[in-house]
């Protein structure tokens, strides 16, 4: 997998926030990610140490990067809070659930196209014209992927993008095919 942790995303933003300001993913990709990954021709996730996907992220590159990062961090924090509350409830009922343990929001794992795709091999990432071989499709269909997180802005721009609509369609298909292991679309 080529997912990144919430910590890796947050640390990327924190390291370059002075330069990023209110700019979007187009700026981050061209000005920050490409120079970092160019020497080895890797994806950002491969550069920082990839992990298996838990959440697939659908988003519009034109959304301000700061909004994007804060949305993912908030999702990660709420996810861990919900897991801890569930664990506490299970303990009260006499059922021990040790899988959450000391989990923090920083450990949540996200497949984010701009960070997970190798921007130096975009055609290959797109499946060389076969959507079923695209990295998007493979990440969503990974057995470790449990939901799609869509980052929405005030204008709902992701819903105007063909790839985002493809991701929503695949999400609904997965909800039907994996009702016990895939939670669907989270906004």
Short mmCIF file of N, CA and C in Angstrom, two decimals:
data_model
loop_
_atom_site.label_atom_id
_atom_site.label_comp_id
_atom_site.label_asym_id
_atom_site.label_seq_id
_atom_site.Cartn_x
_atom_site.Cartn_y
_atom_site.Cartn_z
N UNK A 1 0.81 -1.19 0.00
CA UNK A 1 0.00 0.00 0.00
C UNK A 1 0.85 1.25 0.00
N UNK A 2 0.25 2.30 -0.48
CA UNK A 2 0.94 3.59 -0.51
C UNK A 2 0.13 4.68 0.17
N UNK A 3 -0.42 4.34 1.30
CA UNK A 3 -1.13 5.34 2.09
C UNK A 3 -0.14 6.13 2.93
N UNK A 4 -0.60 7.24 3.47
CA UNK A 4 0.20 8.03 4.41
C UNK A 4 -0.59 8.13 5.71
N UNK A 5 0.11 8.35 6.79
CA UNK A 5 -0.56 8.55 8.06
C UNK A 5 -1.02 10.00 8.17
N UNK A 6 -1.96 10.22 9.05
CA UNK A 6 -2.40 11.60 9.33
C UNK A 6 -1.21 12.43 9.80
N UNK A 7 -0.30 11.79 10.53
CA UNK A 7 0.90 12.50 11.01
C UNK A 7 1.78 12.95 9.84
N UNK A 8 1.96 12.08 8.86
CA UNK A 8 2.81 12.45 7.71
C UNK A 8 2.19 13.61 6.94
N UNK A 9 0.87 13.59 6.78
CA UNK A 9 0.17 14.69 6.11
C UNK A 9 0.29 15.97 6.92
N UNK A 10 0.01 15.88 8.21
CA UNK A 10 0.08 17.05 9.08
C UNK A 10 1.50 17.62 9.13
N UNK A 11 2.49 16.76 9.24
CA UNK A 11 3.88 17.21 9.30
C UNK A 11 4.31 17.87 7.98
N UNK A 12 3.82 17.36 6.85
CA UNK A 12 4.09 18.00 5.56
C UNK A 12 3.58 19.43 5.58
N UNK A 13 2.34 19.59 6.00
CA UNK A 13 1.76 20.94 6.05
C UNK A 13 2.53 21.83 7.02
N UNK A 14 2.80 21.33 8.21
CA UNK A 14 3.50 22.13 9.22
C UNK A 14 4.89 22.56 8.73
N UNK A 15 5.56 21.69 8.00
CA UNK A 15 6.91 22.00 7.51
C UNK A 15 6.92 23.10 6.46
N UNK A 16 5.82 23.23 5.71
CA UNK A 16 5.80 24.18 4.59
C UNK A 16 4.66 25.19 4.67
N UNK A 17 4.00 25.31 5.83
CA UNK A 17 2.81 26.16 5.91
C UNK A 17 3.09 27.63 5.59
N UNK A 18 4.28 28.10 5.88
CA UNK A 18 4.63 29.49 5.55
C UNK A 18 4.55 29.71 4.05
N UNK A 19 4.96 28.72 3.29
CA UNK A 19 4.97 28.83 1.82
C UNK A 19 3.61 28.50 1.23
N UNK A 20 2.91 27.59 1.86
CA UNK A 20 1.62 27.13 1.32
C UNK A 20 0.54 28.18 1.50
N UNK A 21 0.47 28.78 2.68
CA UNK A 21 -0.56 29.78 2.93
C UNK A 21 -1.93 29.24 2.62
N UNK A 22 -2.67 29.94 1.75
CA UNK A 22 -4.02 29.49 1.39
C UNK A 22 -4.04 28.80 0.01
N UNK A 23 -2.88 28.34 -0.42
CA UNK A 23 -2.78 27.69 -1.73
C UNK A 23 -3.33 26.27 -1.69
N UNK A 24 -3.48 25.67 -2.88
CA UNK A 24 -4.13 24.38 -3.01
C UNK A 24 -3.14 23.25 -3.34
N UNK A 25 -3.70 22.07 -3.62
CA UNK A 25 -2.88 20.90 -3.90
C UNK A 25 -2.10 21.05 -5.21
N UNK A 26 -2.62 21.80 -6.15
CA UNK A 26 -1.88 22.03 -7.39
C UNK A 26 -0.54 22.70 -7.05
N UNK A 27 -0.59 23.68 -6.18
CA UNK A 27 0.64 24.37 -5.75
C UNK A 27 1.54 23.42 -4.97
N UNK A 28 0.96 22.70 -4.01
CA UNK A 28 1.75 21.79 -3.17
C UNK A 28 2.44 20.74 -4.02
N UNK A 29 1.71 20.19 -4.99
CA UNK A 29 2.28 19.15 -5.84
C UNK A 29 3.44 19.69 -6.67
N UNK A 30 3.21 20.81 -7.34
CA UNK A 30 4.22 21.37 -8.25
C UNK A 30 5.42 21.95 -7.51
N UNK A 31 5.18 22.66 -6.43
CA UNK A 31 6.23 23.42 -5.76
C UNK A 31 6.93 22.67 -4.64
N UNK A 32 6.26 21.72 -4.02
CA UNK A 32 6.83 21.03 -2.86
C UNK A 32 7.06 19.54 -3.14
N UNK A 33 5.99 18.84 -3.52
CA UNK A 33 6.11 17.39 -3.69
C UNK A 33 7.02 17.00 -4.85
N UNK A 34 6.84 17.64 -5.99
CA UNK A 34 7.69 17.28 -7.15
C UNK A 34 9.18 17.45 -6.87
N UNK A 35 9.62 18.58 -6.32
CA UNK A 35 11.05 18.70 -6.02
C UNK A 35 11.55 17.68 -4.99
N UNK A 36 10.72 17.32 -4.02
CA UNK A 36 11.12 16.35 -3.01
C UNK A 36 11.28 14.95 -3.61
N UNK A 37 10.35 14.59 -4.49
CA UNK A 37 10.33 13.22 -5.02
C UNK A 37 11.08 13.03 -6.33
N UNK A 38 11.51 14.12 -6.95
CA UNK A 38 12.15 14.03 -8.27
C UNK A 38 13.42 13.17 -8.29
N UNK A 39 14.34 13.33 -7.35
CA UNK A 39 15.59 12.56 -7.44
C UNK A 39 15.38 11.04 -7.54
N UNK A 40 14.42 10.51 -6.81
CA UNK A 40 14.18 9.05 -6.81
C UNK A 40 12.97 8.66 -7.65
N UNK A 41 12.22 9.67 -8.18
CA UNK A 41 11.03 9.42 -8.99
C UNK A 41 10.02 8.54 -8.22
N UNK A 42 9.75 8.91 -6.99
CA UNK A 42 8.85 8.18 -6.11
C UNK A 42 7.58 8.97 -5.85
N UNK A 43 6.58 8.30 -5.30
CA UNK A 43 5.43 9.03 -4.75
C UNK A 43 5.86 9.60 -3.41
N UNK A 44 5.12 10.58 -2.91
CA UNK A 44 5.44 11.13 -1.60
C UNK A 44 5.34 10.05 -0.53
N UNK A 45 4.32 9.19 -0.64
CA UNK A 45 4.15 8.14 0.37
C UNK A 45 5.35 7.19 0.39
N UNK A 46 5.88 6.87 -0.78
CA UNK A 46 7.07 6.02 -0.84
C UNK A 46 8.28 6.75 -0.25
N UNK A 47 8.32 8.05 -0.42
CA UNK A 47 9.42 8.86 0.10
C UNK A 47 9.45 8.87 1.62
N UNK A 48 8.25 8.99 2.24
CA UNK A 48 8.18 9.09 3.71
C UNK A 48 7.94 7.76 4.40
N UNK A 49 7.65 6.72 3.64
CA UNK A 49 7.39 5.40 4.22
C UNK A 49 5.92 5.06 4.14
N UNK A 50 5.53 4.32 3.12
CA UNK A 50 4.11 4.03 2.90
C UNK A 50 3.55 3.03 3.90
N UNK A 51 2.24 3.00 3.99
CA UNK A 51 1.53 2.04 4.84
C UNK A 51 0.27 1.59 4.12
N UNK A 52 -0.38 0.60 4.66
CA UNK A 52 -1.61 0.08 4.06
C UNK A 52 -2.75 1.09 4.25
N UNK A 53 -3.62 1.16 3.28
CA UNK A 53 -4.76 2.07 3.31
C UNK A 53 -5.81 1.61 4.31
N UNK A 54 -6.33 2.56 5.07
CA UNK A 54 -7.52 2.32 5.89
C UNK A 54 -8.68 3.14 5.32
N UNK A 55 -8.39 4.39 4.97
CA UNK A 55 -9.40 5.28 4.40
C UNK A 55 -8.93 5.79 3.05
N UNK A 56 -9.81 5.71 2.07
CA UNK A 56 -9.55 6.28 0.75
C UNK A 56 -10.08 7.71 0.79
N UNK A 57 -9.29 8.68 0.29
CA UNK A 57 -9.72 10.08 0.32
C UNK A 57 -10.07 10.55 -1.08
N UNK A 58 -11.27 11.09 -1.21
CA UNK A 58 -11.73 11.69 -2.45
C UNK A 58 -11.75 13.20 -2.22
N UNK A 59 -11.13 13.94 -3.12
CA UNK A 59 -11.02 15.39 -2.92
C UNK A 59 -10.75 16.11 -4.22
N UNK A 60 -10.91 17.42 -4.20
CA UNK A 60 -10.64 18.31 -5.31
C UNK A 60 -9.31 19.01 -5.05
N UNK A 61 -8.40 18.91 -6.00
CA UNK A 61 -7.07 19.51 -5.81
C UNK A 61 -7.13 21.03 -5.62
N UNK A 62 -8.20 21.67 -6.04
CA UNK A 62 -8.32 23.12 -5.93
C UNK A 62 -8.75 23.62 -4.56
N UNK A 63 -9.06 22.71 -3.66
CA UNK A 63 -9.41 23.09 -2.29
C UNK A 63 -8.14 23.58 -1.58
N UNK A 64 -8.21 24.66 -0.81
CA UNK A 64 -7.01 25.09 -0.07
C UNK A 64 -6.43 23.94 0.74
N UNK A 65 -5.12 23.76 0.64
CA UNK A 65 -4.45 22.64 1.29
C UNK A 65 -4.65 22.65 2.79
N UNK A 66 -4.67 23.82 3.39
CA UNK A 66 -4.88 23.92 4.84
C UNK A 66 -6.25 23.35 5.21
N UNK A 67 -7.28 23.65 4.44
CA UNK A 67 -8.62 23.09 4.68
C UNK A 67 -8.59 21.58 4.53
N UNK A 68 -7.91 21.11 3.49
CA UNK A 68 -7.79 19.67 3.24
C UNK A 68 -7.15 18.97 4.44
N UNK A 69 -6.01 19.48 4.89
CA UNK A 69 -5.29 18.87 6.01
C UNK A 69 -6.13 18.91 7.28
N UNK A 70 -6.75 20.05 7.57
CA UNK A 70 -7.54 20.15 8.80
C UNK A 70 -8.74 19.20 8.74
N UNK A 71 -9.30 18.96 7.57
CA UNK A 71 -10.41 18.02 7.43
C UNK A 71 -9.96 16.59 7.73
N UNK A 72 -8.81 16.21 7.21
CA UNK A 72 -8.30 14.85 7.45
C UNK A 72 -7.92 14.69 8.92
N UNK A 73 -7.27 15.68 9.48
CA UNK A 73 -6.89 15.60 10.90
C UNK A 73 -8.14 15.49 11.77
N UNK A 74 -9.16 16.28 11.47
CA UNK A 74 -10.41 16.22 12.25
C UNK A 74 -11.04 14.83 12.12
N UNK A 75 -11.05 14.28 10.91
CA UNK A 75 -11.59 12.93 10.73
C UNK A 75 -10.80 11.93 11.57
N UNK A 76 -9.48 12.02 11.53
CA UNK A 76 -8.63 11.09 12.30
C UNK A 76 -8.90 11.22 13.79
N UNK A 77 -9.02 12.45 14.28
CA UNK A 77 -9.28 12.67 15.71
C UNK A 77 -10.64 12.09 16.11
N UNK A 78 -11.66 12.33 15.31
CA UNK A 78 -12.99 11.81 15.63
C UNK A 78 -13.03 10.29 15.56
N UNK A 79 -12.30 9.73 14.61
CA UNK A 79 -12.24 8.27 14.49
C UNK A 79 -11.66 7.65 15.74
N UNK A 80 -10.56 8.19 16.23
CA UNK A 80 -9.92 7.66 17.43
C UNK A 80 -10.81 7.88 18.65
N UNK A 81 -11.44 9.05 18.75
CA UNK A 81 -12.36 9.31 19.87
C UNK A 81 -13.50 8.28 19.88
N UNK A 82 -14.07 8.02 18.69
CA UNK A 82 -15.16 7.04 18.59
C UNK A 82 -14.68 5.64 18.97
N UNK A 83 -13.48 5.27 18.55
CA UNK A 83 -12.93 3.96 18.89
C UNK A 83 -12.72 3.85 20.40
N UNK A 84 -12.23 4.92 21.01
CA UNK A 84 -11.99 4.89 22.45
C UNK A 84 -13.29 4.84 23.23
N UNK A 85 -14.31 5.57 22.77
CA UNK A 85 -15.62 5.51 23.43
C UNK A 85 -16.23 4.13 23.30
N UNK A 86 -16.07 3.53 22.13
CA UNK A 86 -16.58 2.17 21.92
C UNK A 86 -15.84 1.19 22.83
N UNK A 87 -14.53 1.37 22.95
CA UNK A 87 -13.75 0.49 23.82
C UNK A 87 -14.20 0.64 25.27
N UNK A 88 -14.39 1.87 25.70
CA UNK A 88 -14.84 2.11 27.08
C UNK A 88 -16.20 1.47 27.31
N UNK A 89 -17.09 1.57 26.33
CA UNK A 89 -18.40 0.94 26.44
C UNK A 89 -18.29 -0.56 26.52
N UNK A 90 -17.39 -1.13 25.74
CA UNK A 90 -17.20 -2.58 25.76
C UNK A 90 -16.61 -3.04 27.08
N UNK A 91 -15.72 -2.26 27.65
CA UNK A 91 -15.13 -2.62 28.94
C UNK A 91 -16.21 -2.58 30.02
N UNK A 92 -17.08 -1.56 29.95
CA UNK A 92 -18.17 -1.46 30.92
C UNK A 92 -19.11 -2.66 30.82
N UNK A 93 -19.24 -3.20 29.62
CA UNK A 93 -20.10 -4.37 29.43
C UNK A 93 -19.33 -5.67 29.72
N UNK A 94 -18.09 -5.56 30.12
CA UNK A 94 -17.29 -6.73 30.43
C UNK A 94 -16.59 -7.33 29.23
N UNK A 95 -16.59 -6.61 28.11
CA UNK A 95 -15.93 -7.10 26.91
C UNK A 95 -14.67 -6.26 26.70
N UNK A 96 -13.54 -6.91 26.64
CA UNK A 96 -12.29 -6.18 26.46
C UNK A 96 -11.92 -6.08 24.99
N UNK A 97 -11.62 -4.88 24.54
CA UNK A 97 -11.20 -4.65 23.16
C UNK A 97 -9.86 -3.93 23.21
N UNK A 98 -8.79 -4.65 23.02
CA UNK A 98 -7.46 -4.08 23.17
C UNK A 98 -6.88 -3.55 21.87
N UNK A 99 -7.64 -3.61 20.77
CA UNK A 99 -7.09 -3.19 19.48
C UNK A 99 -6.89 -1.68 19.41
N UNK A 100 -7.65 -0.90 20.17
CA UNK A 100 -7.50 0.55 20.12
C UNK A 100 -6.29 0.96 20.95
N UNK A 101 -6.22 0.48 22.17
CA UNK A 101 -5.07 0.76 23.03
C UNK A 101 -4.67 2.21 23.04
N UNK A 102 -3.41 2.45 22.72
CA UNK A 102 -2.86 3.80 22.77
C UNK A 102 -2.92 4.49 21.40
N UNK A 103 -3.84 4.10 20.55
CA UNK A 103 -3.94 4.70 19.22
C UNK A 103 -4.15 6.20 19.32
N UNK A 104 -3.51 6.92 18.45
CA UNK A 104 -3.73 8.36 18.36
C UNK A 104 -4.15 8.69 16.94
N UNK A 105 -4.70 9.87 16.78
CA UNK A 105 -5.14 10.30 15.45
C UNK A 105 -3.99 10.29 14.46
N UNK A 106 -2.78 10.48 14.90
CA UNK A 106 -1.63 10.56 14.00
C UNK A 106 -1.36 9.23 13.28
N UNK A 107 -1.88 8.14 13.79
CA UNK A 107 -1.63 6.82 13.20
C UNK A 107 -2.67 6.41 12.16
N UNK A 108 -3.75 7.16 12.01
CA UNK A 108 -4.76 6.81 11.02
C UNK A 108 -4.15 6.90 9.62
N UNK A 109 -4.57 5.99 8.72
CA UNK A 109 -3.92 5.85 7.40
C UNK A 109 -4.88 6.19 6.26
N UNK A 110 -4.38 7.03 5.34
CA UNK A 110 -5.19 7.56 4.25
C UNK A 110 -4.49 7.41 2.91
N UNK A 111 -5.24 6.96 1.91
CA UNK A 111 -4.75 6.94 0.54
C UNK A 111 -5.23 8.23 -0.10
N UNK A 112 -4.28 9.10 -0.44
CA UNK A 112 -4.57 10.41 -1.01
C UNK A 112 -3.85 10.47 -2.35
N UNK A 113 -4.59 10.61 -3.44
CA UNK A 113 -4.01 10.45 -4.77
C UNK A 113 -2.75 11.28 -4.98
N UNK A 114 -2.77 12.54 -4.59
CA UNK A 114 -1.61 13.41 -4.83
C UNK A 114 -0.38 12.96 -4.06
N UNK A 115 -0.58 12.29 -2.94
CA UNK A 115 0.55 11.83 -2.12
C UNK A 115 0.86 10.36 -2.36
N UNK A 116 -0.14 9.58 -2.72
CA UNK A 116 0.02 8.14 -2.88
C UNK A 116 0.40 7.73 -4.30
N UNK A 117 -0.09 8.46 -5.28
CA UNK A 117 0.28 8.17 -6.66
C UNK A 117 1.69 8.65 -6.96
N UNK A 118 2.38 7.91 -7.79
CA UNK A 118 3.69 8.36 -8.26
C UNK A 118 3.44 9.37 -9.37
N UNK A 119 3.65 10.64 -9.07
CA UNK A 119 3.39 11.72 -10.03
C UNK A 119 4.34 11.69 -11.22
N UNK A 120 5.36 10.87 -11.15
CA UNK A 120 6.32 10.71 -12.24
C UNK A 120 5.89 9.61 -13.21
N UNK A 121 4.86 8.88 -12.84
CA UNK A 121 4.34 7.79 -13.67
C UNK A 121 2.81 7.81 -13.68
N UNK A 122 2.27 8.96 -14.02
CA UNK A 122 0.83 9.16 -13.94
C UNK A 122 0.07 8.20 -14.85
N UNK A 123 0.54 7.99 -16.06
CA UNK A 123 -0.17 7.10 -16.98
C UNK A 123 -0.30 5.69 -16.41
N UNK A 124 0.78 5.22 -15.80
CA UNK A 124 0.73 3.89 -15.17
C UNK A 124 -0.24 3.89 -13.99
N UNK A 125 -0.22 4.96 -13.19
CA UNK A 125 -1.12 5.07 -12.04
C UNK A 125 -2.58 5.05 -12.48
N UNK A 126 -2.84 5.56 -13.68
CA UNK A 126 -4.20 5.58 -14.21
C UNK A 126 -4.55 4.26 -14.90
N UNK A 127 -3.68 3.28 -14.79
CA UNK A 127 -3.96 1.96 -15.34
C UNK A 127 -3.72 1.86 -16.84
N UNK A 128 -2.94 2.79 -17.38
CA UNK A 128 -2.68 2.83 -18.83
C UNK A 128 -3.98 2.73 -19.63
N UNK A 129 -5.00 3.43 -19.15
CA UNK A 129 -6.28 3.47 -19.84
C UNK A 129 -7.30 2.46 -19.34
N UNK A 130 -6.93 1.57 -18.45
CA UNK A 130 -7.86 0.57 -17.90
C UNK A 130 -8.16 0.95 -16.45
N UNK A 131 -9.35 1.52 -16.21
CA UNK A 131 -9.68 2.03 -14.88
C UNK A 131 -9.59 0.95 -13.80
N UNK A 132 -9.83 -0.31 -14.15
CA UNK A 132 -9.77 -1.39 -13.16
C UNK A 132 -8.34 -1.69 -12.73
N UNK A 133 -7.38 -1.17 -13.48
CA UNK A 133 -5.96 -1.35 -13.10
C UNK A 133 -5.38 -0.07 -12.50
N UNK A 134 -6.22 0.95 -12.37
CA UNK A 134 -5.74 2.23 -11.83
C UNK A 134 -5.45 2.11 -10.34
N UNK A 135 -4.55 2.92 -9.87
CA UNK A 135 -4.22 2.93 -8.45
C UNK A 135 -5.43 3.33 -7.61
N UNK A 136 -6.29 4.17 -8.15
CA UNK A 136 -7.51 4.60 -7.44
C UNK A 136 -8.39 3.38 -7.15
N UNK A 137 -8.66 2.62 -8.19
CA UNK A 137 -9.51 1.44 -8.07
C UNK A 137 -8.88 0.40 -7.14
N UNK A 138 -7.59 0.16 -7.32
CA UNK A 138 -6.90 -0.84 -6.49
C UNK A 138 -6.89 -0.42 -5.02
N UNK A 139 -6.67 0.86 -4.74
CA UNK A 139 -6.66 1.32 -3.34
C UNK A 139 -8.04 1.18 -2.71
N UNK A 140 -9.07 1.60 -3.43
CA UNK A 140 -10.43 1.49 -2.91
C UNK A 140 -10.82 0.04 -2.66
N UNK A 141 -10.38 -0.85 -3.52
CA UNK A 141 -10.74 -2.25 -3.41
C UNK A 141 -9.78 -3.05 -2.54
N UNK A 142 -8.83 -2.39 -1.94
CA UNK A 142 -7.92 -3.08 -1.03
C UNK A 142 -8.72 -3.64 0.14
N UNK A 143 -8.41 -4.85 0.58
CA UNK A 143 -9.16 -5.42 1.72
C UNK A 143 -8.97 -4.64 3.02
N UNK A 144 -7.94 -3.79 3.09
CA UNK A 144 -7.73 -3.00 4.31
C UNK A 144 -8.48 -1.67 4.28
N UNK A 145 -9.04 -1.30 3.13
CA UNK A 145 -9.78 -0.03 3.00
C UNK A 145 -11.18 -0.22 3.56
N UNK A 146 -11.54 0.60 4.55
CA UNK A 146 -12.83 0.43 5.22
C UNK A 146 -13.85 1.51 4.90
N UNK A 147 -13.43 2.59 4.23
CA UNK A 147 -14.38 3.66 3.89
C UNK A 147 -13.73 4.68 2.98
N UNK A 148 -14.57 5.49 2.36
CA UNK A 148 -14.11 6.64 1.57
C UNK A 148 -14.41 7.90 2.36
N UNK A 149 -13.40 8.74 2.52
CA UNK A 149 -13.57 10.04 3.17
C UNK A 149 -13.54 11.08 2.06
N UNK A 150 -14.61 11.85 1.94
CA UNK A 150 -14.64 12.91 0.94
C UNK A 150 -14.45 14.25 1.63
N UNK A 151 -13.46 15.01 1.17
CA UNK A 151 -13.23 16.35 1.70
C UNK A 151 -14.05 17.31 0.85
N UNK A 152 -15.02 17.93 1.49
CA UNK A 152 -15.95 18.83 0.81
C UNK A 152 -15.63 20.28 1.15
N UNK A 153 -15.69 21.12 0.15
CA UNK A 153 -15.55 22.56 0.38
C UNK A 153 -16.94 23.20 0.28
N UNK A 154 -17.00 24.51 0.41
CA UNK A 154 -18.29 25.21 0.41
C UNK A 154 -19.06 25.02 -0.89
N UNK A 155 -18.35 24.80 -1.99
CA UNK A 155 -19.00 24.66 -3.30
C UNK A 155 -19.18 23.20 -3.71
N UNK A 156 -18.80 22.25 -2.85
CA UNK A 156 -18.90 20.82 -3.15
C UNK A 156 -18.19 20.47 -4.46
N UNK A 157 -17.03 21.08 -4.67
CA UNK A 157 -16.27 20.91 -5.91
C UNK A 157 -15.93 19.45 -6.25
N UNK A 158 -15.67 18.58 -5.25
CA UNK A 158 -15.37 17.20 -5.64
C UNK A 158 -16.47 16.57 -6.49
N UNK A 159 -17.70 17.00 -6.28
CA UNK A 159 -18.81 16.42 -7.02
C UNK A 159 -18.90 16.92 -8.46
N UNK A 160 -17.97 17.79 -8.85
CA UNK A 160 -17.90 18.26 -10.24
C UNK A 160 -16.75 17.59 -10.99
N UNK A 161 -16.00 16.74 -10.33
CA UNK A 161 -14.81 16.11 -10.91
C UNK A 161 -15.09 14.66 -11.30
N UNK A 162 -14.70 14.28 -12.50
CA UNK A 162 -14.96 12.92 -13.01
C UNK A 162 -14.36 11.85 -12.11
N UNK A 163 -13.10 12.04 -11.67
CA UNK A 163 -12.47 11.01 -10.83
C UNK A 163 -13.19 10.89 -9.50
N UNK A 164 -13.63 12.00 -8.94
CA UNK A 164 -14.35 11.93 -7.66
C UNK A 164 -15.68 11.21 -7.83
N UNK A 165 -16.36 11.44 -8.93
CA UNK A 165 -17.61 10.72 -9.19
C UNK A 165 -17.35 9.23 -9.39
N UNK A 166 -16.25 8.89 -10.05
CA UNK A 166 -15.84 7.50 -10.19
C UNK A 166 -15.62 6.88 -8.81
N UNK A 167 -14.96 7.62 -7.93
CA UNK A 167 -14.69 7.13 -6.57
C UNK A 167 -15.98 6.93 -5.78
N UNK A 168 -16.94 7.84 -5.95
CA UNK A 168 -18.22 7.71 -5.26
C UNK A 168 -18.97 6.48 -5.79
N UNK A 169 -18.96 6.29 -7.10
CA UNK A 169 -19.60 5.11 -7.68
C UNK A 169 -18.97 3.83 -7.13
N UNK A 170 -17.65 3.77 -7.13
CA UNK A 170 -16.97 2.58 -6.62
C UNK A 170 -17.26 2.38 -5.13
N UNK A 171 -17.40 3.47 -4.41
CA UNK A 171 -17.74 3.40 -2.98
C UNK A 171 -19.09 2.74 -2.78
N UNK A 172 -20.08 3.14 -3.58
CA UNK A 172 -21.41 2.55 -3.45
C UNK A 172 -21.42 1.08 -3.86
N UNK A 173 -20.63 0.73 -4.86
CA UNK A 173 -20.51 -0.68 -5.26
C UNK A 173 -19.88 -1.48 -4.12
N UNK A 174 -18.85 -0.92 -3.49
CA UNK A 174 -18.21 -1.62 -2.37
C UNK A 174 -19.16 -1.77 -1.18
N UNK A 175 -19.99 -0.77 -0.94
CA UNK A 175 -20.97 -0.86 0.16
C UNK A 175 -21.91 -2.04 -0.08
N UNK A 176 -22.26 -2.27 -1.32
CA UNK A 176 -23.15 -3.38 -1.66
C UNK A 176 -22.42 -4.72 -1.56
N UNK A 177 -21.17 -4.75 -2.04
CA UNK A 177 -20.41 -6.01 -2.09
C UNK A 177 -19.73 -6.38 -0.79
N UNK A 178 -19.45 -5.39 0.06
CA UNK A 178 -18.75 -5.65 1.33
C UNK A 178 -19.47 -4.96 2.49
N UNK A 179 -20.74 -5.25 2.71
CA UNK A 179 -21.50 -4.52 3.73
C UNK A 179 -20.96 -4.68 5.15
N UNK A 180 -20.25 -5.75 5.42
CA UNK A 180 -19.73 -5.97 6.78
C UNK A 180 -18.34 -5.37 6.99
N UNK A 181 -17.64 -5.01 5.89
CA UNK A 181 -16.26 -4.54 6.06
C UNK A 181 -15.99 -3.18 5.42
N UNK A 182 -17.01 -2.58 4.78
CA UNK A 182 -16.80 -1.29 4.15
C UNK A 182 -17.92 -0.34 4.58
N UNK A 183 -17.56 0.77 5.21
CA UNK A 183 -18.54 1.68 5.82
C UNK A 183 -19.17 2.67 4.87
N UNK A 184 -18.64 2.80 3.66
CA UNK A 184 -19.25 3.71 2.68
C UNK A 184 -18.59 5.06 2.64
N UNK A 185 -19.38 6.08 2.31
CA UNK A 185 -18.89 7.44 2.10
C UNK A 185 -19.03 8.25 3.38
N UNK A 186 -17.92 8.82 3.83
CA UNK A 186 -17.89 9.66 5.02
C UNK A 186 -17.56 11.09 4.58
N UNK A 187 -18.34 12.05 5.03
CA UNK A 187 -18.10 13.45 4.64
C UNK A 187 -17.55 14.23 5.81
#
